[in-house]
Coordinates of C-alpha atoms in Angstrom, one line a residue:
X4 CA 166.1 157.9 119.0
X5 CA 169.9 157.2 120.0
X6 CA 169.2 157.7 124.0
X7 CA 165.9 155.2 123.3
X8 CA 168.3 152.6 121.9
X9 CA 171.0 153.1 124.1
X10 CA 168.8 152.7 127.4
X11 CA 167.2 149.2 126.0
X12 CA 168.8 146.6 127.6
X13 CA 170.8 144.0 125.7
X14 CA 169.8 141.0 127.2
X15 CA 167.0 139.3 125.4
X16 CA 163.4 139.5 127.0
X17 CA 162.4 137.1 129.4
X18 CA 160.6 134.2 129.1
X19 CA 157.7 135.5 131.0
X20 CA 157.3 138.6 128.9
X21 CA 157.2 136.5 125.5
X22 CA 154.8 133.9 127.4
X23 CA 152.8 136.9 128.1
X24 CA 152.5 138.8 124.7
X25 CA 152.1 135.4 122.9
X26 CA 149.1 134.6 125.3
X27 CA 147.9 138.2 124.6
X28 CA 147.8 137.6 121.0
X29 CA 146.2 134.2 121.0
X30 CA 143.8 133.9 123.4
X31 CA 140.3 134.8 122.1
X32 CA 138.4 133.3 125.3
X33 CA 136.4 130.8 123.2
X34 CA 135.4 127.6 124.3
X35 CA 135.2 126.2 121.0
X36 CA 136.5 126.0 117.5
X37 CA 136.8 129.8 115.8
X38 CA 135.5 129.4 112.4
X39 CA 135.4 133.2 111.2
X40 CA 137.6 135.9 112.0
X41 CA 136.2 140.2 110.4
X42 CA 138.5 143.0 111.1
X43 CA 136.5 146.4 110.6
X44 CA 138.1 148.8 107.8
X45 CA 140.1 150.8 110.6
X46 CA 141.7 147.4 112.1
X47 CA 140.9 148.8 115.7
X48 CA 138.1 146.2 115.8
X49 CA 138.2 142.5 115.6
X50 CA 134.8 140.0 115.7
X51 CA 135.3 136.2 116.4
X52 CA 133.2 133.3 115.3
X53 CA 133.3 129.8 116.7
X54 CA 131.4 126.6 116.3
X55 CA 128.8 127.2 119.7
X56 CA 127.1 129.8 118.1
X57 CA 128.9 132.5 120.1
X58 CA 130.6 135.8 118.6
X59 CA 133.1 137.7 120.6
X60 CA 134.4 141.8 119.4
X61 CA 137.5 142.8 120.7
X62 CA 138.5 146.6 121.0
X63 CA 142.3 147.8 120.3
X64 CA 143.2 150.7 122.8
X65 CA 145.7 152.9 123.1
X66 CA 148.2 150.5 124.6
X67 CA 147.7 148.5 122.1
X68 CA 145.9 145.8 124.3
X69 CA 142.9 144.0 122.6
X70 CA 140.2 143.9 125.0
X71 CA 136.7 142.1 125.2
X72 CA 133.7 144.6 123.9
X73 CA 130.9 141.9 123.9
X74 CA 130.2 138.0 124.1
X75 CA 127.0 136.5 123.1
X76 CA 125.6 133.6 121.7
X77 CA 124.6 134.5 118.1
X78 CA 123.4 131.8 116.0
X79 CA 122.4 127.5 117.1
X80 CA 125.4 126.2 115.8
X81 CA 128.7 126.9 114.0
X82 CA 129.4 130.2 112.4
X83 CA 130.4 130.7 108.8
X84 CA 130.9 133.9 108.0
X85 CA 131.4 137.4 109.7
X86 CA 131.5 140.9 108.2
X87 CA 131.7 144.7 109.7
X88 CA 129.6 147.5 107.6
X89 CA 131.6 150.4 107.0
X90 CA 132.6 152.4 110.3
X91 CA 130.9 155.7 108.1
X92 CA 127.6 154.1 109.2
X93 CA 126.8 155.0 112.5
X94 CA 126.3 153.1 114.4
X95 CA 128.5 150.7 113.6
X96 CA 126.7 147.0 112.5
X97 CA 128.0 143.3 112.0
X98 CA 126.9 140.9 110.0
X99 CA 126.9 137.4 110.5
X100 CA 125.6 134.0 109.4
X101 CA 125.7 130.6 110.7
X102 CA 125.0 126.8 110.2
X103 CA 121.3 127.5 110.5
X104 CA 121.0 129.5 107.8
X105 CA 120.1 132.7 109.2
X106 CA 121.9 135.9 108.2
X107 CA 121.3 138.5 111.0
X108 CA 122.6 142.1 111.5
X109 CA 123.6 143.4 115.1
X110 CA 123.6 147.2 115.6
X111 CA 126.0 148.5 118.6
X112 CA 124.7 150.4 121.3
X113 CA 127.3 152.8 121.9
X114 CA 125.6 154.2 125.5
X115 CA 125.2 150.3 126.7
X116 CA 127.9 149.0 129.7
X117 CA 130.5 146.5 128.4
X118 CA 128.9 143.3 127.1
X119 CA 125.7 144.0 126.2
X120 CA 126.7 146.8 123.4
X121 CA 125.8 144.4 120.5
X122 CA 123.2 141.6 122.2
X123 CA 121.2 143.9 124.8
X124 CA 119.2 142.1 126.8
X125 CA 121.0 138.9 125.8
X126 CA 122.1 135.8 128.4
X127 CA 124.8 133.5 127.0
X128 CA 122.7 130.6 126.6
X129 CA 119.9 132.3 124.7
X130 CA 120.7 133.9 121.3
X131 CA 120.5 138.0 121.4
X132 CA 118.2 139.8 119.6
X133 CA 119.7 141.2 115.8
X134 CA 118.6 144.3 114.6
X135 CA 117.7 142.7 111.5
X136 CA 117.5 138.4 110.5
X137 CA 116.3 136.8 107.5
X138 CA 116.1 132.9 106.2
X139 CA 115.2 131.1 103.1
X140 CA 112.6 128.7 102.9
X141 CA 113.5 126.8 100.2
X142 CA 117.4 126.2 101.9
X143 CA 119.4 128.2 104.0
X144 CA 122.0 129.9 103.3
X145 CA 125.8 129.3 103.1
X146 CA 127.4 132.7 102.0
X147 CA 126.6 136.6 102.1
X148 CA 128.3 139.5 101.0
X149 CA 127.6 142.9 101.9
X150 CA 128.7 146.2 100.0
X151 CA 128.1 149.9 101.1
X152 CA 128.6 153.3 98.8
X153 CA 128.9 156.0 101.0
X154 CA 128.3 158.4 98.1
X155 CA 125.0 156.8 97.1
X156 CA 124.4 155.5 101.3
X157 CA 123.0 152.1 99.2
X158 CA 123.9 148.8 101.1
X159 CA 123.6 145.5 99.0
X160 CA 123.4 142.6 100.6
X161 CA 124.1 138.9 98.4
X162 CA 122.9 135.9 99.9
X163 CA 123.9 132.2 98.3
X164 CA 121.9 129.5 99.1
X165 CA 123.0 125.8 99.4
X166 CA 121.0 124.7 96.3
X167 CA 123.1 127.5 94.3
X168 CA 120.4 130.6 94.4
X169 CA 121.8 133.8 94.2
X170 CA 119.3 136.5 96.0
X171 CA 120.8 140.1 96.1
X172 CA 118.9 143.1 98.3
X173 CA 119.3 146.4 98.4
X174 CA 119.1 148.6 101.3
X175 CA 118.8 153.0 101.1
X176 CA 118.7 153.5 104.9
X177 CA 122.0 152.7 106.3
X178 CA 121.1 153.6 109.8
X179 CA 117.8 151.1 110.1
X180 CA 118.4 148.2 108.0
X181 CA 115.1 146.5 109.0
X182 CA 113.9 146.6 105.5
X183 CA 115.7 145.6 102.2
X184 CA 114.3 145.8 98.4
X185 CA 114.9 142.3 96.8
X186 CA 116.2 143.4 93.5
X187 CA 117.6 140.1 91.4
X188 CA 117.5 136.3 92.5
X189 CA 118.6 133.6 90.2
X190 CA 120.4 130.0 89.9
X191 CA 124.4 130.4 89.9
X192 CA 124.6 126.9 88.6
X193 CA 122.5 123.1 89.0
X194 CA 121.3 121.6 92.2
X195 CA 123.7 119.6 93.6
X196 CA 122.7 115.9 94.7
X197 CA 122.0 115.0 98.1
X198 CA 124.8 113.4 100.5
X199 CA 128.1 115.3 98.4
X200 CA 129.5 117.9 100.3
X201 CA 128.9 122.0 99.7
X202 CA 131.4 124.2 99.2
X203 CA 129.4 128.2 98.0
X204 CA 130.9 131.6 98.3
X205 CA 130.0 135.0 97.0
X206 CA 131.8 138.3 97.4
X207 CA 131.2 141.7 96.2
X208 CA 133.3 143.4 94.0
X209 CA 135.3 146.0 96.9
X210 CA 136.4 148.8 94.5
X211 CA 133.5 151.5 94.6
X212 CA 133.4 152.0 90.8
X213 CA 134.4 149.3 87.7
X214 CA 137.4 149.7 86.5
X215 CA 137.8 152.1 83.6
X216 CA 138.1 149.4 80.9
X217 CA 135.0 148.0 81.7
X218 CA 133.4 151.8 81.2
X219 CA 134.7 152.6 78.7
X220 CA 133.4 149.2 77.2
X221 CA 129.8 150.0 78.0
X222 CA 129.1 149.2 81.7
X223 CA 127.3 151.7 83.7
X224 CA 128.9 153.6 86.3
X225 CA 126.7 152.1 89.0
X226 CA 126.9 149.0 87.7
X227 CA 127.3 145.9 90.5
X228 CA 129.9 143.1 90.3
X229 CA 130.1 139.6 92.5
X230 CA 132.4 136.9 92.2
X231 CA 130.6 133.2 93.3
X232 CA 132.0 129.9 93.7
X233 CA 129.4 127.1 93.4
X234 CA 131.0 123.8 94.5
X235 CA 133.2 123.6 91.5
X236 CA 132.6 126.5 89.3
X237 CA 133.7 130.1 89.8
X238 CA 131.5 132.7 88.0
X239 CA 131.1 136.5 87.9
X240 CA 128.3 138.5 87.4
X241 CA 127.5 142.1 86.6
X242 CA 124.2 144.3 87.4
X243 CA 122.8 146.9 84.2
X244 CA 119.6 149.1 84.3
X245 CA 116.8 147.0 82.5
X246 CA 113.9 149.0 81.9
X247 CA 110.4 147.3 81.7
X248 CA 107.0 148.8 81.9
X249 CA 105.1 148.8 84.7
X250 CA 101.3 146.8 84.6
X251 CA 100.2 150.7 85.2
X252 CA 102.0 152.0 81.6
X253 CA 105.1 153.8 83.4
X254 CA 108.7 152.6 82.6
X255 CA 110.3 151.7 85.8
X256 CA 114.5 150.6 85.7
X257 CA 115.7 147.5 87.7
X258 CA 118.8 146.0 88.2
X259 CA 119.5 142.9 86.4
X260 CA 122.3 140.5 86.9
X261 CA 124.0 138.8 84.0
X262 CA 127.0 136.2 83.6
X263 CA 129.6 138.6 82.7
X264 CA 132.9 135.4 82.8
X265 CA 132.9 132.3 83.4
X266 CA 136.5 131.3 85.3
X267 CA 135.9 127.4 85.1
X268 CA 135.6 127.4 81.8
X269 CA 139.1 129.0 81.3
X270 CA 140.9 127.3 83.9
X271 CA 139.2 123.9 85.8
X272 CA 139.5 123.4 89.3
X273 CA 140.1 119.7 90.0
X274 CA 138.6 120.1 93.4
X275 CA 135.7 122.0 95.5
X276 CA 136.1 126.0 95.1
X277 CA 136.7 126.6 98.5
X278 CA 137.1 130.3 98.9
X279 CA 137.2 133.3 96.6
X280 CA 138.7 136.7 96.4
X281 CA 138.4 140.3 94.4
X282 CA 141.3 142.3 94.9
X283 CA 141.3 145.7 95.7
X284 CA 142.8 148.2 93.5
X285 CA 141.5 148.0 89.9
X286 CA 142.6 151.3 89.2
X287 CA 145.0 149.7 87.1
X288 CA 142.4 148.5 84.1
X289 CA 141.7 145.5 85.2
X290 CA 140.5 143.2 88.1
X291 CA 142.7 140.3 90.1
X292 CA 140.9 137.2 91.5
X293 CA 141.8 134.6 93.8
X294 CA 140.5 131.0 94.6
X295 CA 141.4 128.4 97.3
X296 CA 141.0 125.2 95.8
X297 CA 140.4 121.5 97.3
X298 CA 143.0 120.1 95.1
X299 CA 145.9 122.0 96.9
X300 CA 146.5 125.3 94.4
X301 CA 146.1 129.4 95.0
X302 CA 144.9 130.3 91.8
X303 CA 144.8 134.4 90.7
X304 CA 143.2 135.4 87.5
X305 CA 143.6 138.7 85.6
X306 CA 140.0 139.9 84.7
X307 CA 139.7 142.6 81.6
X308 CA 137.1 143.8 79.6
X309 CA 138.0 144.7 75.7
X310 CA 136.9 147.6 73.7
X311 CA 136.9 149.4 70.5
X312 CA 140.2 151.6 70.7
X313 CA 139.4 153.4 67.2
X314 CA 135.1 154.4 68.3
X315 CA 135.8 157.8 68.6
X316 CA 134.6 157.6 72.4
X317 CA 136.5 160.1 75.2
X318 CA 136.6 159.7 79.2
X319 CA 134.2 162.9 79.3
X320 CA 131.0 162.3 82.0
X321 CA 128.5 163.5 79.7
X322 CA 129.9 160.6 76.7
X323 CA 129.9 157.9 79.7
X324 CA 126.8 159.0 80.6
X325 CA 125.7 158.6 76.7
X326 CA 127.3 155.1 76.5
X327 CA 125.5 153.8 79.4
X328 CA 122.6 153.8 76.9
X329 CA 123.4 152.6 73.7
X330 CA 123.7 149.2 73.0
X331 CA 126.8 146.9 73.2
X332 CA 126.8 143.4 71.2
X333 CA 130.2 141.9 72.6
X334 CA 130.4 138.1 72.4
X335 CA 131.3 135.2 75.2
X336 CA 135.1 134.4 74.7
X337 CA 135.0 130.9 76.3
X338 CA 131.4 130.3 76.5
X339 CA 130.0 127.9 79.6
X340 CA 128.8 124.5 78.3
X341 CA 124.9 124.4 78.1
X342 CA 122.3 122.3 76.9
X343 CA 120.3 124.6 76.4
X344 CA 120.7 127.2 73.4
X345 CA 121.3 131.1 74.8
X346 CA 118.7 132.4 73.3
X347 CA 116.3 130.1 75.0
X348 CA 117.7 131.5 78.4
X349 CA 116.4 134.9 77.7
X350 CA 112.5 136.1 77.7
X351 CA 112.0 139.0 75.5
X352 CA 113.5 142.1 76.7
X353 CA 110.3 144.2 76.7
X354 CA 107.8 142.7 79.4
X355 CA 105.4 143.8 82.0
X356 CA 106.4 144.3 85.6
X357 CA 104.5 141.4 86.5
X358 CA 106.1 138.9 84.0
X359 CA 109.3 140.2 84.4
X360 CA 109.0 139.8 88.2
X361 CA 107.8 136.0 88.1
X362 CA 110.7 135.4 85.9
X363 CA 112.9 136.4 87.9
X364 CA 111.6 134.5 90.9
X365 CA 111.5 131.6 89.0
X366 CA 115.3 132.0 87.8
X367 CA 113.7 132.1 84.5
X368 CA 117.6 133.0 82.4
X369 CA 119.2 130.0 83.3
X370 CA 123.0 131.1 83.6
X371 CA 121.9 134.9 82.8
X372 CA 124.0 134.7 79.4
X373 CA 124.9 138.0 77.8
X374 CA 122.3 138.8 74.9
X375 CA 123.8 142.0 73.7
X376 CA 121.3 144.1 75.6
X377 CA 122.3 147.9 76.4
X378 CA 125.0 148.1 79.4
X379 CA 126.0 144.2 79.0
X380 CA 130.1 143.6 78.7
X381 CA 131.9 141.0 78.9
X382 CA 134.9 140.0 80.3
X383 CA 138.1 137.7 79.4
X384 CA 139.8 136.2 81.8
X385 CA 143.7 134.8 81.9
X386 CA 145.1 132.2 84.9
X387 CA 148.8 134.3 85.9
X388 CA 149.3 132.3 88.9
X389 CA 148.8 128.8 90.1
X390 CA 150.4 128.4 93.7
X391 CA 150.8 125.5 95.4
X392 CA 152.6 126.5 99.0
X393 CA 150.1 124.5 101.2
X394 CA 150.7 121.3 98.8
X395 CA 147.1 120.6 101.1
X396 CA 143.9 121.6 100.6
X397 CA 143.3 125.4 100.7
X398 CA 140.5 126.8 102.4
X399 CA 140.7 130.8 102.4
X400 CA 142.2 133.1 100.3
X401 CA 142.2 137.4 100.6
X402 CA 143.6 140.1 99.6
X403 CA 145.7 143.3 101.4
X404 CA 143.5 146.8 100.7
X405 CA 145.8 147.7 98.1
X406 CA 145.5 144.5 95.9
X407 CA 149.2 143.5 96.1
X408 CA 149.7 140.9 98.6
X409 CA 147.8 137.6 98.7
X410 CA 147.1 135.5 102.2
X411 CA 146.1 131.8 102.0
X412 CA 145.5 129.0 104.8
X413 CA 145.1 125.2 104.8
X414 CA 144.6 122.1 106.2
X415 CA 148.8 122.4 106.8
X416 CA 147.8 124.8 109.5
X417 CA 150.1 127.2 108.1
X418 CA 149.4 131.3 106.6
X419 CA 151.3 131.5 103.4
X420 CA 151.6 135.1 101.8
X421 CA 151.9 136.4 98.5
X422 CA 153.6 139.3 96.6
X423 CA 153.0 140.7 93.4
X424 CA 156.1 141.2 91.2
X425 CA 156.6 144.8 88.9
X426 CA 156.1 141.9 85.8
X427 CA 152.7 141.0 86.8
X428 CA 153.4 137.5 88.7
X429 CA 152.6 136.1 91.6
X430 CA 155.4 135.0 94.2
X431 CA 155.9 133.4 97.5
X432 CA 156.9 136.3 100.0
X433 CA 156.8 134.8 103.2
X434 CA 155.3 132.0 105.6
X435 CA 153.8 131.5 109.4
X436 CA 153.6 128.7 110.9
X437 CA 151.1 129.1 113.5
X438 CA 150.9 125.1 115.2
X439 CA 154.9 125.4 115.1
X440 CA 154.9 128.7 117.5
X441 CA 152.1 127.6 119.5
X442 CA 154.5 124.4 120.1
X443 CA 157.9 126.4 121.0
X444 CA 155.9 128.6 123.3
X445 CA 157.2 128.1 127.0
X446 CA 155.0 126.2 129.8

């Protein structure tokens, strides 16, 4: 290591070298606008989305040189939202959904040349051909969220609509994801009116079990958790087992989706709910949510579920197995404003196949209120950080894989990180100003 330093020279590197590495890192070969950016889990693989409708995958190598894998025109129009599956399913698939409302799935080809691993057959004015793409005919669709369990090989795929629909799928055959189950569908919240401007997102919970709190509260070990914004509200919802009988007499178990917190009604955002966030990382008995807010503030929320400390109950498999069954009356801390009484949201809990089918369908539920049913908890929720380092509007928020550090970007043009201090806060750690170094960079 002392020879290595010694033979470095001492002069500063040139201005052609730092030209040359900045140019390296910044330039993606779009023509257009880049509108979503997905690293894979491994961070050896990078997808780019811009506003023509082309996405762009960039390999890392061995030098550590980012190189073009694939170019194609994906979608009409501007592209939302971009995410990898799991590089345990093989082979390996992107997601990706743009302003035309399709959500499509494109499966590499790892024995196809350079450029036509993901699109084959593809030119680059004609869209390539996904592996899987799906619509909705009522309104398309503004957000998606995808979740694998290696363990279980189950893929879920959420899907938000722009009149607030939440549709969730589910998917046993990671390999050939033509076909998907639809398992829950419901309204996350009212229509909005025509001519304001949209602002949805929904994101799976990331950890691959809930947290032990909520277990021990009641929740099944399977259970599902999402986090959506819808325009101004930010909501969080949690799958149990519901078992109904079948129009044929046999007792069948579906996943059903119910309100399990309700952030906006702890804390109001004075703006549009731009982006959303679940941390990483809840090993520690609890989960951490961020927001990116319209009005200019990073907000992070501390999410627990309560129990009975004195119920006689131990971490044993077989007793969590037991209390997945038995039934759990918790009540809503900060219940959501409604109109409409709870129990009027809920049909009777023992229903046909059929019924319980077109009520679903027909978000029959309304804001999917807890009723006390078996494997319902509930969660509280508690505001430790409000941020302001943009002062501007945010527009995305995310966490680091280990929960502890917080990313944000706004209109200011600038990325502003977050650390979590030993006390539980939230502080500023550091800042980039990304227009500043593209202006300092030599001609």
């Amino acid at each position: 290591m002392t020879s290595h330093v010694q033979l470095d020279p001492p002069d500063p590197p040139s201005t052609a070298d730092d030209k040359a590495g900045f140019d390296l890192n910044l330039s993606h070969g779009h023509r257009d606008l880049v509108q979503a950016v997905a690293f894979n889990a491994y961070g050896d693989r990078c997808a780019t989305g811009a506003v023509d409708g082309k996405i762009r995958v960039f390999n890392r190598h061995k030098d550590g040189i980012w190189r073009v894998c694939d170019n194609w025109t994906a979608h009409g129009g501007e592209i939302f939202e971009l995410q990898w599956l799991p590089p345990t399913v093989y082979p390996n698939l992107l997601a990706s959904l743009g302003i035309d409302g399709r959500f499509k799935l494109w499966c590499e080809d790892p024995s196809a040349a350079p450029g036509r691993r993901f699109s084959p057959g593809s030119r680059s004015t004609t869209p390539g051909k996904p592996a899987f793409e799906t619509r909705s005919t009522r309104a398309p669709f503004r957000s998606f969220s995808l979740k694998h369990n290696d363990d279980t090989r189950q893929t879920h795929l959420a899907l938000l609509t722009t009149e607030g629909r939440l549709v969730i799928y589910e998917n046993d055959q990671p390999e050939t994801l033509s076909e998907w189950t639809l398992i829950d569908q419901f309204d996350v919240g009212p229509k909005p009116p025509r001519g304001v401007e949209l602002s949805f997102r929904v994101r799976f919970d990331p950890n691959p079990d809930p947290c032990y709190n909520a277990l021990r509260a009641g929740a099944p070990i399977d259970s599902l958790a999402l986090v959506v914004a819808a325009m101004h509200s930010v909501k969080i919802y949690r799958s149990r087992e519901d078992v109904i009988t079948a129009p044929y007499g046999v007792p069948q178990a579906q996943r059903e989706f119910y309100l399990a917190a309700d952030i906006t009604s702890v804390v109001p955002h004075r703006g549009l709910v731009r982006d959303v966030a679940w941390a990483p990382g809840n090993v520690r008995g609890y989960d951490t949510i961020a927001t990116a807010c319209q009005d200019g503030f990073v907000r992070v929320f501390r999410v627990e579920t309560p129990f009975d400390e004195e119920d006689g109950k131990s971490w044993a498999t077989a007793d969590i197995a037991k209390r997945e069954g038995q039934p759990a009356t918790p009540e809503l801390p900060n219940p959501p404003h409604s109109a409409t009484p709870p129990e009027k949201h809920h049909p009777p809990h023992h229903q046909s196949g059929l019924s319980a089918s077109l009520a679903k369908s027909d978000g029959v539920g309304g804001e999917r209120l807890p009723s006390g049913q078996p494997g319902q908890v509930v969660h509280t929720v508690k505001e430790v950080a409000k941020l302001d380092g943009h002062r501007t509007p945010v527009w995305r928020v995310d966490f680091d894989d280990d929960g502890q550090i917080l990313g944000s970007t706004g209109d200011d043009g600038k990325l502003v990180f977050y650390r979590q201090t030993p006390r539980g806060s939230w502080a500023k750690s550091s800042e980039l100003g990304m227009l500043k170094m593209k202006m300092a960079t030599p001609s």
